[in-house]
PDB file of C-alpha atoms in Angstrom:
ATOM      1  CA  MET A   1       2.477 -74.392 -38.278  1.00  0.00           C
ATOM      2  CA  SER A   2      -0.951 -73.354 -37.911  1.00  0.00           C
ATOM      3  CA  PHE A   3      -2.996 -75.904 -34.735  1.00  0.00           C
ATOM      4  CA  ARG A   4      -6.316 -77.774 -34.977  1.00  0.00           C
ATOM      5  CA  VAL A   5      -8.883 -76.350 -32.604  1.00  0.00           C
ATOM      6  CA  GLY A   6     -12.064 -78.640 -31.892  1.00  0.00           C
ATOM      7  CA  VAL A   7     -14.957 -77.152 -31.230  1.00  0.00           C
ATOM      8  CA  VAL A   8     -18.323 -79.317 -30.892  1.00  0.00           C
ATOM      9  CA  THR A   9     -21.610 -78.875 -32.333  1.00  0.00           C
ATOM     10  CA  PHE A  10     -24.648 -80.249 -30.778  1.00  0.00           C
ATOM     11  CA  PRO A  11     -28.154 -80.110 -31.721  1.00  0.00           C
ATOM     12  CA  GLY A  12     -28.573 -76.261 -30.086  1.00  0.00           C
ATOM     13  CA  SER A  13     -24.948 -75.575 -30.114  1.00  0.00           C
ATOM     14  CA  LEU A  14     -25.846 -71.255 -31.013  1.00  0.00           C
ATOM     15  CA  ASP A  15     -21.964 -70.984 -30.231  1.00  0.00           C
ATOM     16  CA  ASP A  16     -19.394 -72.870 -32.364  1.00  0.00           C
ATOM     17  CA  ARG A  17     -19.560 -70.737 -35.679  1.00  0.00           C
ATOM     18  CA  ASP A  18     -19.053 -67.172 -33.521  1.00  0.00           C
ATOM     19  CA  ALA A  19     -15.705 -69.720 -31.303  1.00  0.00           C
ATOM     20  CA  ALA A  20     -14.468 -71.060 -34.095  1.00  0.00           C
ATOM     21  CA  ARG A  21     -14.113 -68.719 -36.124  1.00  0.00           C
ATOM     22  CA  ALA A  22     -12.717 -67.311 -33.140  1.00  0.00           C
ATOM     23  CA  VAL A  23      -9.518 -69.674 -32.509  1.00  0.00           C
ATOM     24  CA  GLN A  24      -9.042 -69.028 -37.057  1.00  0.00           C
ATOM     25  CA  MET A  25      -8.262 -65.009 -35.566  1.00  0.00           C
ATOM     26  CA  ALA A  26      -6.398 -66.491 -32.561  1.00  0.00           C
ATOM     27  CA  GLY A  27      -4.364 -68.103 -35.784  1.00  0.00           C
ATOM     28  CA  GLY A  28      -5.480 -71.968 -35.317  1.00  0.00           C
ATOM     29  CA  THR A  29      -7.006 -73.789 -37.770  1.00  0.00           C
ATOM     30  CA  ALA A  30     -11.286 -74.179 -36.166  1.00  0.00           C
ATOM     31  CA  VAL A  31     -11.440 -78.375 -36.405  1.00  0.00           C
ATOM     32  CA  PRO A  32     -16.116 -78.703 -36.403  1.00  0.00           C
ATOM     33  CA  LEU A  33     -16.829 -82.021 -34.217  1.00  0.00           C
ATOM     34  CA  PHE A  34     -20.151 -83.830 -33.649  1.00  0.00           C
ATOM     35  CA  HIS A  35     -21.732 -84.265 -30.563  1.00  0.00           C
ATOM     36  CA  ALA A  36     -22.564 -88.748 -31.932  1.00  0.00           C
ATOM     37  CA  SER A  37     -18.707 -89.203 -33.723  1.00  0.00           C
ATOM     38  CA  ASP A  38     -16.391 -89.692 -30.904  1.00  0.00           C
ATOM     39  CA  ASP A  39     -13.805 -88.808 -33.026  1.00  0.00           C
ATOM     40  CA  LEU A  40     -11.849 -85.940 -31.437  1.00  0.00           C
ATOM     41  CA  LYS A  41     -10.041 -85.500 -35.850  1.00  0.00           C
ATOM     42  CA  GLU A  42      -6.062 -85.042 -34.333  1.00  0.00           C
ATOM     43  CA  VAL A  43      -7.473 -81.545 -33.018  1.00  0.00           C
ATOM     44  CA  GLN A  44      -4.820 -80.845 -30.212  1.00  0.00           C
ATOM     45  CA  ALA A  45      -7.624 -78.598 -28.029  1.00  0.00           C
ATOM     46  CA  VAL A  46     -11.557 -78.981 -28.104  1.00  0.00           C
ATOM     47  CA  VAL A  47     -13.973 -75.693 -26.810  1.00  0.00           C
ATOM     48  CA  LEU A  48     -17.083 -76.395 -25.764  1.00  0.00           C
ATOM     49  CA  PRO A  49     -19.529 -73.419 -26.976  1.00  0.00           C
ATOM     50  CA  GLY A  50     -22.800 -71.659 -25.498  1.00  0.00           C
ATOM     51  CA  GLY A  51     -26.308 -72.279 -26.979  1.00  0.00           C
ATOM     52  CA  PHE A  52     -29.282 -75.032 -26.127  1.00  0.00           C
ATOM     53  CA  SER A  53     -27.800 -78.609 -26.328  1.00  0.00           C
ATOM     54  CA  TYR A  54     -30.519 -80.519 -26.131  1.00  0.00           C
ATOM     55  CA  GLY A  55     -32.951 -77.970 -25.810  1.00  0.00           C
ATOM     56  CA  ASP A  56     -31.910 -77.352 -22.289  1.00  0.00           C
ATOM     57  CA  TYR A  57     -33.960 -80.055 -20.910  1.00  0.00           C
ATOM     58  CA  LEU A  58     -33.465 -82.077 -18.005  1.00  0.00           C
ATOM     59  CA  ARG A  59     -30.960 -79.889 -17.085  1.00  0.00           C
ATOM     60  CA  CYS A  60     -28.266 -77.743 -19.206  1.00  0.00           C
ATOM     61  CA  GLY A  61     -26.008 -79.727 -20.298  1.00  0.00           C
ATOM     62  CA  ALA A  62     -26.643 -82.757 -18.852  1.00  0.00           C
ATOM     63  CA  ILE A  63     -27.727 -84.734 -21.896  1.00  0.00           C
ATOM     64  CA  ALA A  64     -24.707 -83.414 -24.040  1.00  0.00           C
ATOM     65  CA  ARG A  65     -22.449 -85.595 -21.268  1.00  0.00           C
ATOM     66  CA  PHE A  66     -23.112 -88.667 -23.072  1.00  0.00           C
ATOM     67  CA  ALA A  67     -22.738 -87.426 -26.086  1.00  0.00           C
ATOM     68  CA  PRO A  68     -19.816 -90.164 -27.078  1.00  0.00           C
ATOM     69  CA  ILE A  69     -17.129 -86.862 -28.663  1.00  0.00           C
ATOM     70  CA  MET A  70     -17.906 -86.593 -25.143  1.00  0.00           C
ATOM     71  CA  ASN A  71     -16.207 -89.858 -23.865  1.00  0.00           C
ATOM     72  CA  SER A  72     -13.541 -88.745 -26.015  1.00  0.00           C
ATOM     73  CA  ILE A  73     -13.150 -85.191 -24.562  1.00  0.00           C
ATOM     74  CA  VAL A  74     -13.318 -86.407 -20.656  1.00  0.00           C
ATOM     75  CA  THR A  75     -11.159 -88.889 -21.415  1.00  0.00           C
ATOM     76  CA  ALA A  76      -8.383 -87.333 -23.304  1.00  0.00           C
ATOM     77  CA  ALA A  77      -8.825 -84.157 -21.242  1.00  0.00           C
ATOM     78  CA  SER A  78      -7.141 -86.454 -17.863  1.00  0.00           C
ATOM     79  CA  HIS A  79      -4.484 -86.883 -19.557  1.00  0.00           C
ATOM     80  CA  GLY A  80      -4.322 -82.547 -19.554  1.00  0.00           C
ATOM     81  CA  PHE A  81      -5.650 -81.597 -23.295  1.00  0.00           C
ATOM     82  CA  PRO A  82      -7.114 -78.249 -23.556  1.00  0.00           C
ATOM     83  CA  VAL A  83     -10.583 -77.960 -22.792  1.00  0.00           C
ATOM     84  CA  LEU A  84     -12.559 -74.751 -22.688  1.00  0.00           C
ATOM     85  CA  GLY A  85     -16.187 -74.734 -21.893  1.00  0.00           C
ATOM     86  CA  ILE A  86     -18.711 -71.365 -22.317  1.00  0.00           C
ATOM     87  CA  CYS A  87     -21.743 -70.430 -21.158  1.00  0.00           C
ATOM     88  CA  ASN A  88     -23.557 -74.650 -21.680  1.00  0.00           C
ATOM     89  CA  GLY A  89     -20.140 -75.786 -22.981  1.00  0.00           C
ATOM     90  CA  PHE A  90     -19.681 -74.271 -18.889  1.00  0.00           C
ATOM     91  CA  GLN A  91     -22.297 -76.542 -18.191  1.00  0.00           C
ATOM     92  CA  VAL A  92     -21.524 -79.840 -19.616  1.00  0.00           C
ATOM     93  CA  LEU A  93     -18.448 -79.650 -18.063  1.00  0.00           C
ATOM     94  CA  CYS A  94     -20.004 -79.531 -14.095  1.00  0.00           C
ATOM     95  CA  GLU A  95     -22.250 -82.485 -15.714  1.00  0.00           C
ATOM     96  CA  SER A  96     -19.622 -84.304 -16.856  1.00  0.00           C
ATOM     97  CA  HIS A  97     -17.402 -83.900 -14.087  1.00  0.00           C
ATOM     98  CA  LEU A  98     -14.594 -82.462 -15.196  1.00  0.00           C
ATOM     99  CA  LEU A  99     -14.999 -79.210 -13.229  1.00  0.00           C
ATOM    100  CA  PRO A 100     -16.505 -78.676  -9.376  1.00  0.00           C
ATOM    101  CA  GLY A 101     -19.526 -77.625  -8.852  1.00  0.00           C
ATOM    102  CA  ALA A 102     -23.693 -76.642 -11.408  1.00  0.00           C
ATOM    103  CA  LEU A 103     -24.432 -73.882 -12.724  1.00  0.00           C
ATOM    104  CA  THR A 104     -28.296 -73.300 -11.400  1.00  0.00           C
ATOM    105  CA  ARG A 105     -31.530 -70.667 -12.771  1.00  0.00           C
ATOM    106  CA  ASN A 106     -30.437 -66.427 -11.532  1.00  0.00           C
ATOM    107  CA  SER A 107     -30.729 -65.801  -8.890  1.00  0.00           C
ATOM    108  CA  ASN A 108     -33.763 -62.614  -9.525  1.00  0.00           C
ATOM    109  CA  LEU A 109     -34.985 -65.647 -12.481  1.00  0.00           C
ATOM    110  CA  HIS A 110     -34.111 -62.882 -15.503  1.00  0.00           C
ATOM    111  CA  PHE A 111     -32.079 -64.056 -19.143  1.00  0.00           C
ATOM    112  CA  LEU A 112     -28.934 -62.032 -18.394  1.00  0.00           C
ATOM    113  CA  CYS A 113     -27.468 -60.738 -21.459  1.00  0.00           C
ATOM    114  CA  ARG A 114     -25.579 -57.235 -21.401  1.00  0.00           C
ATOM    115  CA  ASP A 115     -21.251 -56.932 -21.961  1.00  0.00           C
ATOM    116  CA  GLN A 116     -19.821 -57.612 -18.097  1.00  0.00           C
ATOM    117  CA  LYS A 117     -17.233 -56.451 -16.717  1.00  0.00           C
ATOM    118  CA  LEU A 118     -14.718 -59.977 -15.748  1.00  0.00           C
ATOM    119  CA  LYS A 119     -11.978 -59.002 -12.884  1.00  0.00           C
ATOM    120  CA  ILE A 120      -9.348 -62.442 -14.523  1.00  0.00           C
ATOM    121  CA  GLU A 121      -7.902 -63.809 -11.687  1.00  0.00           C
ATOM    122  CA  ASN A 122      -5.913 -66.895 -12.729  1.00  0.00           C
ATOM    123  CA  THR A 123      -3.605 -66.611 -15.194  1.00  0.00           C
ATOM    124  CA  ASN A 124      -1.885 -70.308 -14.388  1.00  0.00           C
ATOM    125  CA  THR A 125      -4.331 -71.520 -17.105  1.00  0.00           C
ATOM    126  CA  VAL A 126      -3.770 -73.200 -20.365  1.00  0.00           C
ATOM    127  CA  TRP A 127      -6.659 -71.318 -21.593  1.00  0.00           C
ATOM    128  CA  THR A 128      -6.022 -67.342 -19.575  1.00  0.00           C
ATOM    129  CA  SER A 129      -2.279 -67.599 -19.135  1.00  0.00           C
ATOM    130  CA  GLY A 130      -2.396 -65.088 -21.960  1.00  0.00           C
ATOM    131  CA  PHE A 131      -4.514 -62.065 -19.749  1.00  0.00           C
ATOM    132  CA  LYS A 132      -1.348 -60.094 -16.937  1.00  0.00           C
ATOM    133  CA  PRO A 133      -3.247 -61.550 -12.882  1.00  0.00           C
ATOM    134  CA  GLY A 134      -5.859 -58.743 -11.597  1.00  0.00           C
ATOM    135  CA  GLN A 135      -6.952 -57.731 -15.596  1.00  0.00           C
ATOM    136  CA  GLU A 136      -9.834 -56.289 -15.795  1.00  0.00           C
ATOM    137  CA  ILE A 137     -11.503 -56.656 -19.284  1.00  0.00           C
ATOM    138  CA  VAL A 138     -15.241 -56.779 -21.427  1.00  0.00           C
ATOM    139  CA  ILE A 139     -16.780 -59.352 -22.237  1.00  0.00           C
ATOM    140  CA  PRO A 140     -20.538 -60.319 -23.401  1.00  0.00           C
ATOM    141  CA  LEU A 141     -22.840 -62.356 -20.936  1.00  0.00           C
ATOM    142  CA  LYS A 142     -26.199 -64.484 -22.256  1.00  0.00           C
ATOM    143  CA  ASN A 143     -27.587 -67.337 -20.374  1.00  0.00           C
ATOM    144  CA  GLY A 144     -30.867 -67.629 -18.294  1.00  0.00           C
ATOM    145  CA  GLU A 145     -29.037 -70.677 -15.931  1.00  0.00           C
ATOM    146  CA  GLY A 146     -25.875 -69.190 -14.656  1.00  0.00           C
ATOM    147  CA  SER A 147     -25.343 -68.919 -10.771  1.00  0.00           C
ATOM    148  CA  PHE A 148     -22.945 -70.988 -10.129  1.00  0.00           C
ATOM    149  CA  GLN A 149     -23.283 -74.007  -6.412  1.00  0.00           C
ATOM    150  CA  CYS A 150     -20.928 -75.652  -5.265  1.00  0.00           C
ATOM    151  CA  ASP A 151     -21.153 -77.077  -1.595  1.00  0.00           C
ATOM    152  CA  ASP A 152     -18.449 -74.509   0.656  1.00  0.00           C
ATOM    153  CA  GLU A 153     -16.016 -77.301   1.636  1.00  0.00           C
ATOM    154  CA  THR A 154     -15.606 -76.922  -3.047  1.00  0.00           C
ATOM    155  CA  LEU A 155     -16.054 -73.356  -2.946  1.00  0.00           C
ATOM    156  CA  LYS A 156     -12.477 -73.076   0.045  1.00  0.00           C
ATOM    157  CA  MET A 157     -11.406 -75.604  -1.940  1.00  0.00           C
ATOM    158  CA  LEU A 158     -11.845 -73.751  -5.874  1.00  0.00           C
ATOM    159  CA  GLU A 159     -10.138 -70.397  -3.039  1.00  0.00           C
ATOM    160  CA  SER A 160      -7.325 -71.713  -1.187  1.00  0.00           C
ATOM    161  CA  GLU A 161      -5.778 -74.043  -4.403  1.00  0.00           C
ATOM    162  CA  GLY A 162      -6.567 -70.417  -6.794  1.00  0.00           C
ATOM    163  CA  ARG A 163      -9.447 -71.706  -9.101  1.00  0.00           C
ATOM    164  CA  VAL A 164     -11.149 -68.992 -10.244  1.00  0.00           C
ATOM    165  CA  ILE A 165     -10.282 -68.207 -13.122  1.00  0.00           C
ATOM    166  CA  ALA A 166     -12.309 -64.979 -13.202  1.00  0.00           C
ATOM    167  CA  ARG A 167     -14.997 -63.340 -11.209  1.00  0.00           C
ATOM    168  CA  TYR A 168     -17.669 -60.445 -11.684  1.00  0.00           C
ATOM    169  CA  VAL A 169     -17.019 -57.653 -11.350  1.00  0.00           C
ATOM    170  CA  ASP A 170     -18.959 -54.217 -10.979  1.00  0.00           C
ATOM    171  CA  PHE A 171     -22.100 -57.014 -11.260  1.00  0.00           C
ATOM    172  CA  ASP A 172     -25.720 -57.322  -8.671  1.00  0.00           C
ATOM    173  CA  SER A 173     -25.431 -60.657  -8.902  1.00  0.00           C
ATOM    174  CA  ASN A 174     -27.464 -63.659 -10.783  1.00  0.00           C
ATOM    175  CA  GLY A 175     -26.604 -65.615  -7.226  1.00  0.00           C
ATOM    176  CA  SER A 176     -23.538 -66.858  -7.672  1.00  0.00           C
ATOM    177  CA  ARG A 177     -21.462 -67.768  -5.341  1.00  0.00           C
ATOM    178  CA  ASN A 178     -18.542 -65.551  -4.710  1.00  0.00           C
ATOM    179  CA  LEU A 179     -19.181 -63.412  -7.300  1.00  0.00           C
ATOM    180  CA  ILE A 180     -17.929 -66.372  -9.266  1.00  0.00           C
ATOM    181  CA  ALA A 181     -17.479 -66.127 -13.733  1.00  0.00           C
ATOM    182  CA  GLY A 182     -14.804 -69.197 -14.778  1.00  0.00           C
ATOM    183  CA  ILE A 183     -13.041 -71.985 -12.703  1.00  0.00           C
ATOM    184  CA  SER A 184     -10.242 -74.201 -14.092  1.00  0.00           C
ATOM    185  CA  ASN A 185      -9.693 -77.513 -13.093  1.00  0.00           C
ATOM    186  CA  GLU A 186      -6.816 -78.127 -10.796  1.00  0.00           C
ATOM    187  CA  ARG A 187      -4.675 -79.271 -13.854  1.00  0.00           C
ATOM    188  CA  GLY A 188      -5.430 -75.828 -15.458  1.00  0.00           C
ATOM    189  CA  ASN A 189      -5.922 -77.750 -19.193  1.00  0.00           C
ATOM    190  CA  VAL A 190      -9.583 -77.574 -18.523  1.00  0.00           C
ATOM    191  CA  VAL A 191     -11.229 -74.033 -17.622  1.00  0.00           C
ATOM    192  CA  GLY A 192     -14.869 -73.236 -18.119  1.00  0.00           C
ATOM    193  CA  LEU A 193     -16.399 -69.751 -18.971  1.00  0.00           C
ATOM    194  CA  MET A 194     -20.118 -68.586 -18.647  1.00  0.00           C
ATOM    195  CA  PRO A 195     -19.503 -64.713 -20.787  1.00  0.00           C
ATOM    196  CA  HIS A 196     -18.093 -65.439 -23.328  1.00  0.00           C
ATOM    197  CA  PRO A 197     -13.931 -65.193 -24.203  1.00  0.00           C
ATOM    198  CA  GLU A 198     -15.744 -65.200 -28.690  1.00  0.00           C
ATOM    199  CA  HIS A 199     -18.611 -63.078 -28.962  1.00  0.00           C
ATOM    200  CA  ALA A 200     -15.437 -60.479 -28.253  1.00  0.00           C
ATOM    201  CA  ILE A 201     -12.374 -60.992 -30.518  1.00  0.00           C
ATOM    202  CA  GLU A 202     -12.805 -57.484 -33.506  1.00  0.00           C
ATOM    203  CA  PRO A 203     -14.514 -54.637 -32.581  1.00  0.00           C
ATOM    204  CA  LEU A 204     -17.030 -54.058 -35.077  1.00  0.00           C
ATOM    205  CA  THR A 205     -19.021 -56.975 -33.641  1.00  0.00           C
ATOM    206  CA  GLY A 206     -17.804 -56.535 -29.377  1.00  0.00           C
ATOM    207  CA  PRO A 207     -17.571 -54.573 -26.536  1.00  0.00           C
ATOM    208  CA  SER A 208     -13.951 -55.640 -26.861  1.00  0.00           C
ATOM    209  CA  THR A 209     -11.180 -57.865 -28.030  1.00  0.00           C
ATOM    210  CA  ASP A 210     -10.545 -59.004 -24.744  1.00  0.00           C
ATOM    211  CA  GLY A 211     -12.921 -62.555 -25.306  1.00  0.00           C
ATOM    212  CA  LEU A 212      -9.335 -63.400 -27.884  1.00  0.00           C
ATOM    213  CA  THR A 213      -6.601 -63.967 -25.114  1.00  0.00           C
ATOM    214  CA  PHE A 214      -8.393 -67.086 -24.023  1.00  0.00           C
ATOM    215  CA  PHE A 215      -7.780 -68.695 -27.085  1.00  0.00           C
ATOM    216  CA  THR A 216      -4.042 -66.951 -27.801  1.00  0.00           C
ATOM    217  CA  SER A 217      -3.563 -68.157 -24.495  1.00  0.00           C
ATOM    218  CA  ALA A 218      -4.212 -72.056 -25.523  1.00  0.00           C
ATOM    219  CA  LEU A 219      -2.550 -72.019 -28.922  1.00  0.00           C
ATOM    220  CA  GLN A 220       0.409 -69.997 -26.833  1.00  0.00           C
ATOM    221  CA  GLN A 221       0.956 -72.655 -24.333  1.00  0.00           C
ATOM    222  CA  LEU A 222       0.312 -75.687 -27.765  1.00  0.00           C
ATOM    223  CA  VAL A 223       3.502 -74.162 -28.742  1.00  0.00           C
ATOM    224  CA  GLY A 224       4.793 -74.489 -25.764  1.00  0.00           C
ATOM    225  CA  ARG A 225       4.344 -77.778 -25.857  1.00  0.00           C
TER     226      ARG A 225
ATOM    227  CA  MET B   1     -47.808-102.312 -15.434  1.00  0.00           C
ATOM    228  CA  ALA B   2     -46.324-100.047 -12.461  1.00  0.00           C
ATOM    229  CA  LYS B   3     -45.016 -97.295 -12.696  1.00  0.00           C
ATOM    230  CA  ILE B   4     -41.691 -96.560 -10.799  1.00  0.00           C
ATOM    231  CA  ILE B   5     -41.337 -92.494  -9.672  1.00  0.00           C
ATOM    232  CA  VAL B   6     -38.204 -90.729  -9.170  1.00  0.00           C
ATOM    233  CA  GLU B   7     -38.707 -87.792  -7.545  1.00  0.00           C
ATOM    234  CA  VAL B   8     -35.596 -84.706  -8.070  1.00  0.00           C
ATOM    235  CA  MET B   9     -35.863 -81.868  -5.187  1.00  0.00           C
ATOM    236  CA  LEU B  10     -32.616 -79.642  -4.904  1.00  0.00           C
ATOM    237  CA  LYS B  11     -30.478 -80.151  -2.196  1.00  0.00           C
ATOM    238  CA  PRO B  12     -31.850 -77.586   1.108  1.00  0.00           C
ATOM    239  CA  GLU B  13     -28.926 -75.111   1.150  1.00  0.00           C
ATOM    240  CA  ILE B  14     -29.476 -74.979  -2.889  1.00  0.00           C
ATOM    241  CA  LEU B  15     -30.961 -70.888  -3.811  1.00  0.00           C
ATOM    242  CA  ASP B  16     -34.458 -72.042  -5.326  1.00  0.00           C
ATOM    243  CA  PRO B  17     -35.530 -69.042  -7.241  1.00  0.00           C
ATOM    244  CA  GLN B  18     -38.100 -70.029  -9.264  1.00  0.00           C
ATOM    245  CA  GLY B  19     -39.955 -71.809  -5.550  1.00  0.00           C
ATOM    246  CA  GLN B  20     -39.836 -68.402  -4.501  1.00  0.00           C
ATOM    247  CA  ALA B  21     -41.326 -67.124  -7.595  1.00  0.00           C
ATOM    248  CA  VAL B  22     -44.370 -69.082  -7.454  1.00  0.00           C
ATOM    249  CA  ALA B  23     -44.413 -68.584  -3.490  1.00  0.00           C
ATOM    250  CA  SER B  24     -44.506 -65.036  -4.084  1.00  0.00           C
ATOM    251  CA  ALA B  25     -47.277 -64.906  -6.495  1.00  0.00           C
ATOM    252  CA  LEU B  26     -49.136 -67.621  -3.933  1.00  0.00           C
ATOM    253  CA  PRO B  27     -50.463 -64.302  -2.370  1.00  0.00           C
ATOM    254  CA  ARG B  28     -50.776 -62.104  -4.623  1.00  0.00           C
ATOM    255  CA  LEU B  29     -53.813 -64.851  -5.759  1.00  0.00           C
ATOM    256  CA  GLY B  30     -55.199 -64.612  -2.786  1.00  0.00           C
ATOM    257  CA  PHE B  31     -53.537 -67.469  -1.082  1.00  0.00           C
ATOM    258  CA  THR B  32     -52.040 -67.332   1.352  1.00  0.00           C
ATOM    259  CA  PHE B  33     -51.110 -70.641   3.554  1.00  0.00           C
ATOM    260  CA  ALA B  34     -47.449 -71.143   2.114  1.00  0.00           C
ATOM    261  CA  LYS B  35     -44.682 -69.579   4.437  1.00  0.00           C
ATOM    262  CA  SER B  36     -42.513 -71.065   1.721  1.00  0.00           C
ATOM    263  CA  VAL B  37     -42.345 -73.066  -1.419  1.00  0.00           C
ATOM    264  CA  ARG B  38     -39.331 -75.056  -3.301  1.00  0.00           C
ATOM    265  CA  GLN B  39     -40.312 -77.091  -7.026  1.00  0.00           C
ATOM    266  CA  GLY B  40     -38.317 -80.114  -8.079  1.00  0.00           C
ATOM    267  CA  LYS B  41     -39.072 -82.118 -10.492  1.00  0.00           C
ATOM    268  CA  ARG B  42     -41.570 -85.568 -11.578  1.00  0.00           C
ATOM    269  CA  PHE B  43     -40.474 -89.099 -13.189  1.00  0.00           C
ATOM    270  CA  GLU B  44     -43.187 -91.123 -14.293  1.00  0.00           C
ATOM    271  CA  ILE B  45     -41.206 -94.281 -15.403  1.00  0.00           C
ATOM    272  CA  GLU B  46     -44.074 -97.445 -16.789  1.00  0.00           C
ATOM    273  CA  VAL B  47     -42.112-101.143 -16.653  1.00  0.00           C
ATOM    274  CA  ASP B  48     -43.844-105.156 -17.433  1.00  0.00           C
ATOM    275  CA  GLY B  49     -45.204-105.870 -14.738  1.00  0.00           C
ATOM    276  CA  ASP B  50     -44.208-104.462 -11.135  1.00  0.00           C
ATOM    277  CA  PRO B  51     -40.510-103.876 -11.196  1.00  0.00           C
ATOM    278  CA  THR B  52     -37.093-106.671 -10.341  1.00  0.00           C
ATOM    279  CA  PRO B  53     -35.441-105.908  -7.732  1.00  0.00           C
ATOM    280  CA  ALA B  54     -33.012-105.554 -11.284  1.00  0.00           C
ATOM    281  CA  GLN B  55     -34.527-103.000 -12.743  1.00  0.00           C
ATOM    282  CA  MET B  56     -35.091-100.807  -9.485  1.00  0.00           C
ATOM    283  CA  ALA B  57     -30.458-100.975  -9.248  1.00  0.00           C
ATOM    284  CA  GLU B  58     -30.999-100.073 -12.682  1.00  0.00           C
ATOM    285  CA  VAL B  59     -33.321 -96.905 -11.928  1.00  0.00           C
ATOM    286  CA  GLU B  60     -31.862 -95.703  -9.044  1.00  0.00           C
ATOM    287  CA  LYS B  61     -28.796 -95.780 -10.978  1.00  0.00           C
ATOM    288  CA  ALA B  62     -30.493 -94.099 -13.649  1.00  0.00           C
ATOM    289  CA  ALA B  63     -31.506 -91.279 -11.311  1.00  0.00           C
ATOM    290  CA  GLU B  64     -27.980 -90.506 -10.238  1.00  0.00           C
ATOM    291  CA  THR B  65     -26.848 -90.453 -12.694  1.00  0.00           C
ATOM    292  CA  LEU B  66     -28.924 -88.584 -15.636  1.00  0.00           C
ATOM    293  CA  LEU B  67     -32.184 -87.807 -13.652  1.00  0.00           C
ATOM    294  CA  SER B  68     -30.336 -85.944 -11.165  1.00  0.00           C
ATOM    295  CA  ASN B  69     -27.409 -84.218 -10.117  1.00  0.00           C
ATOM    296  CA  PRO B  70     -26.071 -84.979  -7.241  1.00  0.00           C
ATOM    297  CA  VAL B  71     -24.311 -81.740  -6.687  1.00  0.00           C
ATOM    298  CA  ILE B  72     -27.342 -80.486  -5.718  1.00  0.00           C
ATOM    299  CA  GLU B  73     -30.259 -82.176  -5.984  1.00  0.00           C
ATOM    300  CA  THR B  74     -30.813 -84.926  -4.282  1.00  0.00           C
ATOM    301  CA  TYR B  75     -34.138 -87.698  -5.334  1.00  0.00           C
ATOM    302  CA  VAL B  76     -36.063 -90.355  -4.203  1.00  0.00           C
ATOM    303  CA  VAL B  77     -37.187 -93.417  -5.712  1.00  0.00           C
ATOM    304  CA  LYS B  78     -40.917 -95.502  -5.058  1.00  0.00           C
ATOM    305  CA  VAL B  79     -43.010 -97.705  -6.848  1.00  0.00           C
ATOM    306  CA  GLU B  80     -46.921 -97.157  -7.621  1.00  0.00           C
ATOM    307  CA  LYS B  81     -49.931-100.007  -8.701  1.00  0.00           C
TER     308      LYS B  81
END
């Protein structure tokens, strides 16, 4: 039996098809979910994909947060339902207060688009359990507002609780505090990541196949439930 | 008809690269007055007649939940006649 993983499409989502493809490649069944419906269609996990939901108007992810599907996701997430937010999805998770902090304009004001090396720091989350602690991976990074910001107290909490799941390596920095590329919630079921694992699942189209492990991790965790 | 104004600014401790870019462009155009610049947002909300206390409370709530992100921003609500 294959597990059902929902991929949400908001108006302006770009990477929903790639995320669905990554779910399939990892051995899951990708289920398209629509922003305007609150129906999770009995999925066992959800991916919020990259893109420019609602044109990034107001703030990235700010309007997507109020989509009917997000009400269902926020409720489910508080009960341990696995959620991965990639890029714009990460921004939506922060705006929804499922994750602390916020993503702001890259400090050099450039839209960054490159293959980026990351160090996986926490392998206890649903989405990173298949990595080795300290493992270095290369996946694409592409965003204009990827600078992770939070207050000192939150930063201290994230670091002391090991909730930084990935950090940039060899990076001239987008201004992200402590070179944070991704974080998780306290329980480890909700993960937000700025770079794009769904674009690194096949040698033909990606810089590596490192990204696939995020998806296989979650499917493995579902088996254990 | 009154206008309710909501002004949103990044908190002082949050880096504002857009404001910095404006600050560095000013001297290139011969404007030398600016020590620093920070950029924010202004919302103009029209209502019929004078805003009621209930409406103002609603605007306050909207400013806190949608118009600003309290993690990185502060807001001010005021009324213009």
